[in-house]
Amino acid sequence: MVKSDNITWHQSQVSKAERQALNHHKSVVLWFTGLSGSGKSTIAKAVEKALFDQQVGSYVLDGDNMRFGLNKNLGFSAEDREENIRRIGEVAKLFVDAGVITLTAFISPYRADRDKVRANLEVDEFIEVFVDTPLEVL
Ligand SMILES: Nc1ncnc2c1ncn2[C@@H]1O[C@H](COP(=O)(O)OP(=O)(O)OP(=O)(O)O)[C@@H](O)[C@H]1O
Ligand SMILES: [Mg+2]
């Protein structure tokens, strides 16, 4: 629900395309999803490091870290989980606008929540990665 009225979007003088050109790479979201313990954080951090080492600006938004700050008023009810993912999606969108390859590591089990994040980005900016670890390995 939007609680503020009389708000105006201020357009930057620098476009996303110009930021990407400056960085010499595209900016996208790599959205890792999968069960707890499947390896989302481990893989996301490894990819972040590999990209950084190739001079690609990258950043991981990780589950618990976000709950220390931005999302510290959220719990684990269905409603709060949905709001958690919505906020992460908005932050990821800002990072993409800033020209960064953004990796997220949240269980994010609900397709509807992930699809809302996808719909909030341009086509090809949201790349979903399902970390499909077998239960016996978990
Ligand atoms: N490819 C791998 N091979 C073996 N162990 C792994 C691998 N990837 C991750 N692990 C180990 O599995 C455990 C869980 O990994 P990780 O914390 O990355 O999972 P996660 O999906 O982020 O879980 P959560 O949703 O609870 O944050 C860690 O102890 C990690 O070291
Ligand atoms: Mg994790």
PDB file of C-alpha atoms and ligand atoms in Angstrom:
ATOM      1  CA  MET A   1       0.000   0.000   0.000  1.00  0.00           C
ATOM      2  CA  VAL A   2       1.306   3.456  -0.890  1.00  0.00           C
ATOM      3  CA  LYS A   3       0.971   5.714   2.166  1.00  0.00           C
ATOM      4  CA  SER A   4       2.479   8.890   0.704  1.00  0.00           C
ATOM      5  CA  ASP A   5       0.915  11.160  -1.825  1.00  0.00           C
ATOM      6  CA  ASN A   6       2.395  14.220  -3.499  1.00  0.00           C
ATOM      7  CA  ILE A   7       5.612  12.357  -4.374  1.00  0.00           C
ATOM      8  CA  THR A   8       7.566  12.835  -7.609  1.00  0.00           C
ATOM      9  CA  TRP A   9      10.056  10.575  -9.367  1.00  0.00           C
ATOM     10  CA  HIS A  10      13.278  12.488 -10.043  1.00  0.00           C
ATOM     11  CA  GLN A  11      15.102  11.204 -13.100  1.00  0.00           C
ATOM     12  CA  SER A  12      18.904  10.973 -12.894  1.00  0.00           C
ATOM     13  CA  GLN A  13      21.040  12.693 -15.525  1.00  0.00           C
ATOM     14  CA  VAL A  14      22.982   9.438 -15.819  1.00  0.00           C
ATOM     15  CA  SER A  15      21.196   6.494 -17.398  1.00  0.00           C
ATOM     16  CA  LYS A  16      21.583   2.841 -16.523  1.00  0.00           C
ATOM     17  CA  ALA A  17      23.002   2.255 -20.003  1.00  0.00           C
ATOM     18  CA  GLU A  18      25.643   4.948 -19.406  1.00  0.00           C
ATOM     19  CA  ARG A  19      26.592   3.399 -16.078  1.00  0.00           C
ATOM     20  CA  GLN A  20      26.883  -0.012 -17.757  1.00  0.00           C
ATOM     21  CA  ALA A  21      29.044   1.489 -20.499  1.00  0.00           C
ATOM     22  CA  LEU A  22      31.309   3.071 -17.876  1.00  0.00           C
ATOM     23  CA  ASN A  23      31.628  -0.307 -16.125  1.00  0.00           C
ATOM     24  CA  HIS A  24      32.090  -2.222 -19.395  1.00  0.00           C
ATOM     25  CA  HIS A  25      29.469  -4.756 -18.366  1.00  0.00           C
ATOM     26  CA  LYS A  26      25.736  -5.262 -18.083  1.00  0.00           C
ATOM     27  CA  SER A  27      23.958  -5.209 -14.746  1.00  0.00           C
ATOM     28  CA  VAL A  28      21.527  -7.953 -13.797  1.00  0.00           C
ATOM     29  CA  VAL A  29      20.138  -9.824 -10.814  1.00  0.00           C
ATOM     30  CA  LEU A  30      21.257 -13.407 -10.251  1.00  0.00           C
ATOM     31  CA  TRP A  31      18.495 -14.596  -7.932  1.00  0.00           C
ATOM     32  CA  PHE A  32      19.527 -17.765  -6.076  1.00  0.00           C
ATOM     33  CA  THR A  33      16.603 -19.738  -4.692  1.00  0.00           C
ATOM     34  CA  GLY A  34      16.565 -23.101  -2.945  1.00  0.00           C
ATOM     35  CA  LEU A  35      16.152 -24.856   0.377  1.00  0.00           C
ATOM     36  CA  SER A  36      18.033 -23.808   3.508  1.00  0.00           C
ATOM     37  CA  GLY A  37      21.491 -25.363   3.346  1.00  0.00           C
ATOM     38  CA  SER A  38      21.380 -25.927  -0.413  1.00  0.00           C
ATOM     39  CA  GLY A  39      24.423 -23.705  -0.932  1.00  0.00           C
ATOM     40  CA  LYS A  40      22.914 -20.410  -2.149  1.00  0.00           C
ATOM     41  CA  SER A  41      25.170 -18.176  -0.042  1.00  0.00           C
ATOM     42  CA  THR A  42      28.268 -20.252  -0.745  1.00  0.00           C
ATOM     43  CA  ILE A  43      27.738 -20.202  -4.507  1.00  0.00           C
ATOM     44  CA  ALA A  44      26.667 -16.546  -4.609  1.00  0.00           C
ATOM     45  CA  LYS A  45      29.787 -15.482  -2.692  1.00  0.00           C
ATOM     46  CA  ALA A  46      32.021 -17.582  -4.972  1.00  0.00           C
ATOM     47  CA  VAL A  47      30.435 -16.026  -8.072  1.00  0.00           C
ATOM     48  CA  GLU A  48      30.740 -12.532  -6.553  1.00  0.00           C
ATOM     49  CA  LYS A  49      34.463 -13.094  -5.959  1.00  0.00           C
ATOM     50  CA  ALA A  50      35.026 -14.578  -9.422  1.00  0.00           C
ATOM     51  CA  LEU A  51      33.269 -11.605 -11.038  1.00  0.00           C
ATOM     52  CA  PHE A  52      35.143  -9.094  -8.877  1.00  0.00           C
ATOM     53  CA  ASP A  53      38.441 -10.710  -9.864  1.00  0.00           C
ATOM     54  CA  GLN A  54      37.429 -10.118 -13.517  1.00  0.00           C
ATOM     55  CA  GLN A  55      36.778  -6.437 -12.688  1.00  0.00           C
ATOM     56  CA  VAL A  56      33.033  -6.857 -12.771  1.00  0.00           C
ATOM     57  CA  GLY A  57      31.175  -4.875 -10.111  1.00  0.00           C
ATOM     58  CA  SER A  58      29.178  -7.391  -8.099  1.00  0.00           C
ATOM     59  CA  TYR A  59      27.463  -7.538  -4.722  1.00  0.00           C
ATOM     60  CA  VAL A  60      25.635 -10.200  -2.704  1.00  0.00           C
ATOM     61  CA  LEU A  61      22.446  -9.397  -0.835  1.00  0.00           C
ATOM     62  CA  ASP A  62      22.210 -12.240   1.663  1.00  0.00           C
ATOM     63  CA  GLY A  63      19.348 -13.500   3.818  1.00  0.00           C
ATOM     64  CA  ASP A  64      20.237 -12.886   7.444  1.00  0.00           C
ATOM     65  CA  ASN A  65      22.360  -9.806   6.662  1.00  0.00           C
ATOM     66  CA  MET A  66      19.298  -7.979   5.380  1.00  0.00           C
ATOM     67  CA  ARG A  67      17.378  -8.856   8.524  1.00  0.00           C
ATOM     68  CA  PHE A  68      20.030  -7.130  10.676  1.00  0.00           C
ATOM     69  CA  GLY A  69      19.253  -3.790   9.079  1.00  0.00           C
ATOM     70  CA  LEU A  70      16.798  -2.939   6.342  1.00  0.00           C
ATOM     71  CA  ASN A  71      14.382  -5.717   7.275  1.00  0.00           C
ATOM     72  CA  LYS A  72      14.888  -5.872  11.038  1.00  0.00           C
ATOM     73  CA  ASN A  73      11.221  -5.123  11.668  1.00  0.00           C
ATOM     74  CA  LEU A  74      10.189  -8.268   9.765  1.00  0.00           C
ATOM     75  CA  GLY A  75       9.632 -11.762  11.156  1.00  0.00           C
ATOM     76  CA  PHE A  76       8.810 -15.063   9.515  1.00  0.00           C
ATOM     77  CA  SER A  77       5.048 -14.881   9.072  1.00  0.00           C
ATOM     78  CA  ALA A  78       3.825 -15.385   5.509  1.00  0.00           C
ATOM     79  CA  GLU A  79       3.119 -11.651   5.257  1.00  0.00           C
ATOM     80  CA  ASP A  80       6.569 -10.667   6.553  1.00  0.00           C
ATOM     81  CA  ARG A  81       8.331 -13.167   4.269  1.00  0.00           C
ATOM     82  CA  GLU A  82       6.541 -11.632   1.310  1.00  0.00           C
ATOM     83  CA  GLU A  83       7.501  -8.112   2.419  1.00  0.00           C
ATOM     84  CA  ASN A  84      11.100  -9.302   2.976  1.00  0.00           C
ATOM     85  CA  ILE A  85      11.355 -10.463  -0.635  1.00  0.00           C
ATOM     86  CA  ARG A  86       9.575  -7.357  -1.949  1.00  0.00           C
ATOM     87  CA  ARG A  87      12.129  -5.069  -0.261  1.00  0.00           C
ATOM     88  CA  ILE A  88      15.064  -7.179  -1.476  1.00  0.00           C
ATOM     89  CA  GLY A  89      13.617  -6.937  -4.976  1.00  0.00           C
ATOM     90  CA  GLU A  90      13.445  -3.158  -4.732  1.00  0.00           C
ATOM     91  CA  VAL A  91      17.024  -2.943  -3.440  1.00  0.00           C
ATOM     92  CA  ALA A  92      18.212  -5.305  -6.182  1.00  0.00           C
ATOM     93  CA  LYS A  93      16.523  -3.085  -8.751  1.00  0.00           C
ATOM     94  CA  LEU A  94      18.395  -0.042  -7.416  1.00  0.00           C
ATOM     95  CA  PHE A  95      21.679  -1.978  -7.590  1.00  0.00           C
ATOM     96  CA  VAL A  96      20.952  -2.953 -11.201  1.00  0.00           C
ATOM     97  CA  ASP A  97      20.198   0.695 -11.972  1.00  0.00           C
ATOM     98  CA  ALA A  98      23.569   1.550 -10.407  1.00  0.00           C
ATOM     99  CA  GLY A  99      25.254  -0.851 -12.851  1.00  0.00           C
ATOM    100  CA  VAL A 100      26.087  -3.676 -10.473  1.00  0.00           C
ATOM    101  CA  ILE A 101      25.734  -7.437 -10.987  1.00  0.00           C
ATOM    102  CA  THR A 102      23.553  -8.198  -7.996  1.00  0.00           C
ATOM    103  CA  LEU A 103      23.397 -11.653  -6.442  1.00  0.00           C
ATOM    104  CA  THR A 104      20.704 -12.527  -3.933  1.00  0.00           C
ATOM    105  CA  ALA A 105      20.654 -15.552  -1.645  1.00  0.00           C
ATOM    106  CA  PHE A 106      17.198 -16.052  -0.133  1.00  0.00           C
ATOM    107  CA  ILE A 107      15.203 -19.256   0.185  1.00  0.00           C
ATOM    108  CA  SER A 108      12.368 -17.349  -1.542  1.00  0.00           C
ATOM    109  CA  PRO A 109      10.211 -20.469  -1.894  1.00  0.00           C
ATOM    110  CA  TYR A 110       7.177 -18.799  -3.452  1.00  0.00           C
ATOM    111  CA  ARG A 111       7.168 -18.435  -7.217  1.00  0.00           C
ATOM    112  CA  ALA A 112       4.624 -15.597  -6.945  1.00  0.00           C
ATOM    113  CA  ASP A 113       7.048 -13.510  -4.846  1.00  0.00           C
ATOM    114  CA  ARG A 114       9.954 -14.178  -7.234  1.00  0.00           C
ATOM    115  CA  ASP A 115       7.774 -13.376 -10.227  1.00  0.00           C
ATOM    116  CA  LYS A 116       6.844 -10.009  -8.705  1.00  0.00           C
ATOM    117  CA  VAL A 117      10.548  -9.159  -8.450  1.00  0.00           C
ATOM    118  CA  ARG A 118      11.078 -10.349 -12.038  1.00  0.00           C
ATOM    119  CA  ALA A 119       8.147  -8.217 -13.247  1.00  0.00           C
ATOM    120  CA  ASN A 120       9.668  -5.148 -11.579  1.00  0.00           C
ATOM    121  CA  LEU A 121      12.819  -5.464 -13.722  1.00  0.00           C
ATOM    122  CA  GLU A 122      13.398  -5.340 -17.452  1.00  0.00           C
ATOM    123  CA  VAL A 123      13.323  -8.518 -19.522  1.00  0.00           C
ATOM    124  CA  ASP A 124      16.650 -10.411 -19.168  1.00  0.00           C
ATOM    125  CA  GLU A 125      17.619  -8.489 -16.023  1.00  0.00           C
ATOM    126  CA  PHE A 126      16.345 -11.193 -13.673  1.00  0.00           C
ATOM    127  CA  ILE A 127      18.146 -14.518 -13.865  1.00  0.00           C
ATOM    128  CA  GLU A 128      16.738 -17.133 -11.518  1.00  0.00           C
ATOM    129  CA  VAL A 129      19.125 -19.803 -10.254  1.00  0.00           C
ATOM    130  CA  PHE A 130      17.525 -22.768  -8.487  1.00  0.00           C
ATOM    131  CA  VAL A 131      20.103 -24.466  -6.294  1.00  0.00           C
ATOM    132  CA  ASP A 132      18.662 -27.945  -6.636  1.00  0.00           C
ATOM    133  CA  THR A 133      20.512 -29.855  -3.918  1.00  0.00           C
ATOM    134  CA  PRO A 134      19.150 -33.356  -3.179  1.00  0.00           C
ATOM    135  CA  LEU A 135      17.654 -33.814   0.306  1.00  0.00           C
ATOM    136  CA  GLU A 136      20.199 -36.458   1.315  1.00  0.00           C
ATOM    137  CA  VAL A 137      23.019 -34.000   0.518  1.00  0.00           C
ATOM    138  CA  LEU A 138      21.281 -31.281   2.557  1.00  0.00           C
TER     139      LEU A 138
HETATM  140  N1  LIG B   1      29.103 -27.258  -3.272  1.00  0.00           N
HETATM  141  C1  LIG B   1      29.169 -27.569  -1.981  1.00  0.00           C
HETATM  142  N2  LIG B   1      29.739 -28.715  -1.581  1.00  0.00           N
HETATM  143  C2  LIG B   1      29.794 -29.046  -0.288  1.00  0.00           C
HETATM  144  N3  LIG B   1      29.308 -28.280   0.725  1.00  0.00           N
HETATM  145  C3  LIG B   1      28.738 -27.129   0.378  1.00  0.00           C
HETATM  146  C4  LIG B   1      28.625 -26.708  -0.988  1.00  0.00           C
HETATM  147  N4  LIG B   1      27.985 -25.509  -1.016  1.00  0.00           N
HETATM  148  C5  LIG B   1      27.715 -25.220   0.259  1.00  0.00           C
HETATM  149  N5  LIG B   1      28.163 -26.178   1.092  1.00  0.00           N
HETATM  150  C6  LIG B   1      28.023 -26.183   2.558  1.00  0.00           C
HETATM  151  O1  LIG B   1      26.644 -26.360   2.853  1.00  0.00           O
HETATM  152  C7  LIG B   1      26.271 -25.561   3.974  1.00  0.00           C
HETATM  153  C8  LIG B   1      25.113 -24.681   3.579  1.00  0.00           C
HETATM  154  O2  LIG B   1      25.532 -23.777   2.550  1.00  0.00           O
HETATM  155  P1  LIG B   1      24.977 -22.304   2.484  1.00  0.00           P
HETATM  156  O3  LIG B   1      25.098 -21.625   3.797  1.00  0.00           O
HETATM  157  O4  LIG B   1      25.634 -21.662   1.324  1.00  0.00           O
HETATM  158  O5  LIG B   1      23.449 -22.607   2.176  1.00  0.00           O
HETATM  159  P2  LIG B   1      22.237 -21.599   1.956  1.00  0.00           P
HETATM  160  O6  LIG B   1      21.463 -22.131   0.819  1.00  0.00           O
HETATM  161  O7  LIG B   1      22.734 -20.202   1.871  1.00  0.00           O
HETATM  162  O8  LIG B   1      21.387 -21.794   3.294  1.00  0.00           O
HETATM  163  P3  LIG B   1      20.423 -20.749   4.052  1.00  0.00           P
HETATM  164  O9  LIG B   1      19.167 -20.617   3.225  1.00  0.00           O
HETATM  165  O10 LIG B   1      20.119 -21.432   5.375  1.00  0.00           O
HETATM  166  O11 LIG B   1      21.155 -19.454   4.206  1.00  0.00           O
HETATM  167  C9  LIG B   1      27.513 -24.787   4.389  1.00  0.00           C
HETATM  168  O12 LIG B   1      28.108 -25.456   5.477  1.00  0.00           O
HETATM  169  C10 LIG B   1      28.396 -24.851   3.160  1.00  0.00           C
HETATM  170  O13 LIG B   1      29.748 -24.787   3.518  1.00  0.00           O
HETATM  171 MG    MG B   2      22.445 -18.496   3.039  1.00  0.00          MG
END
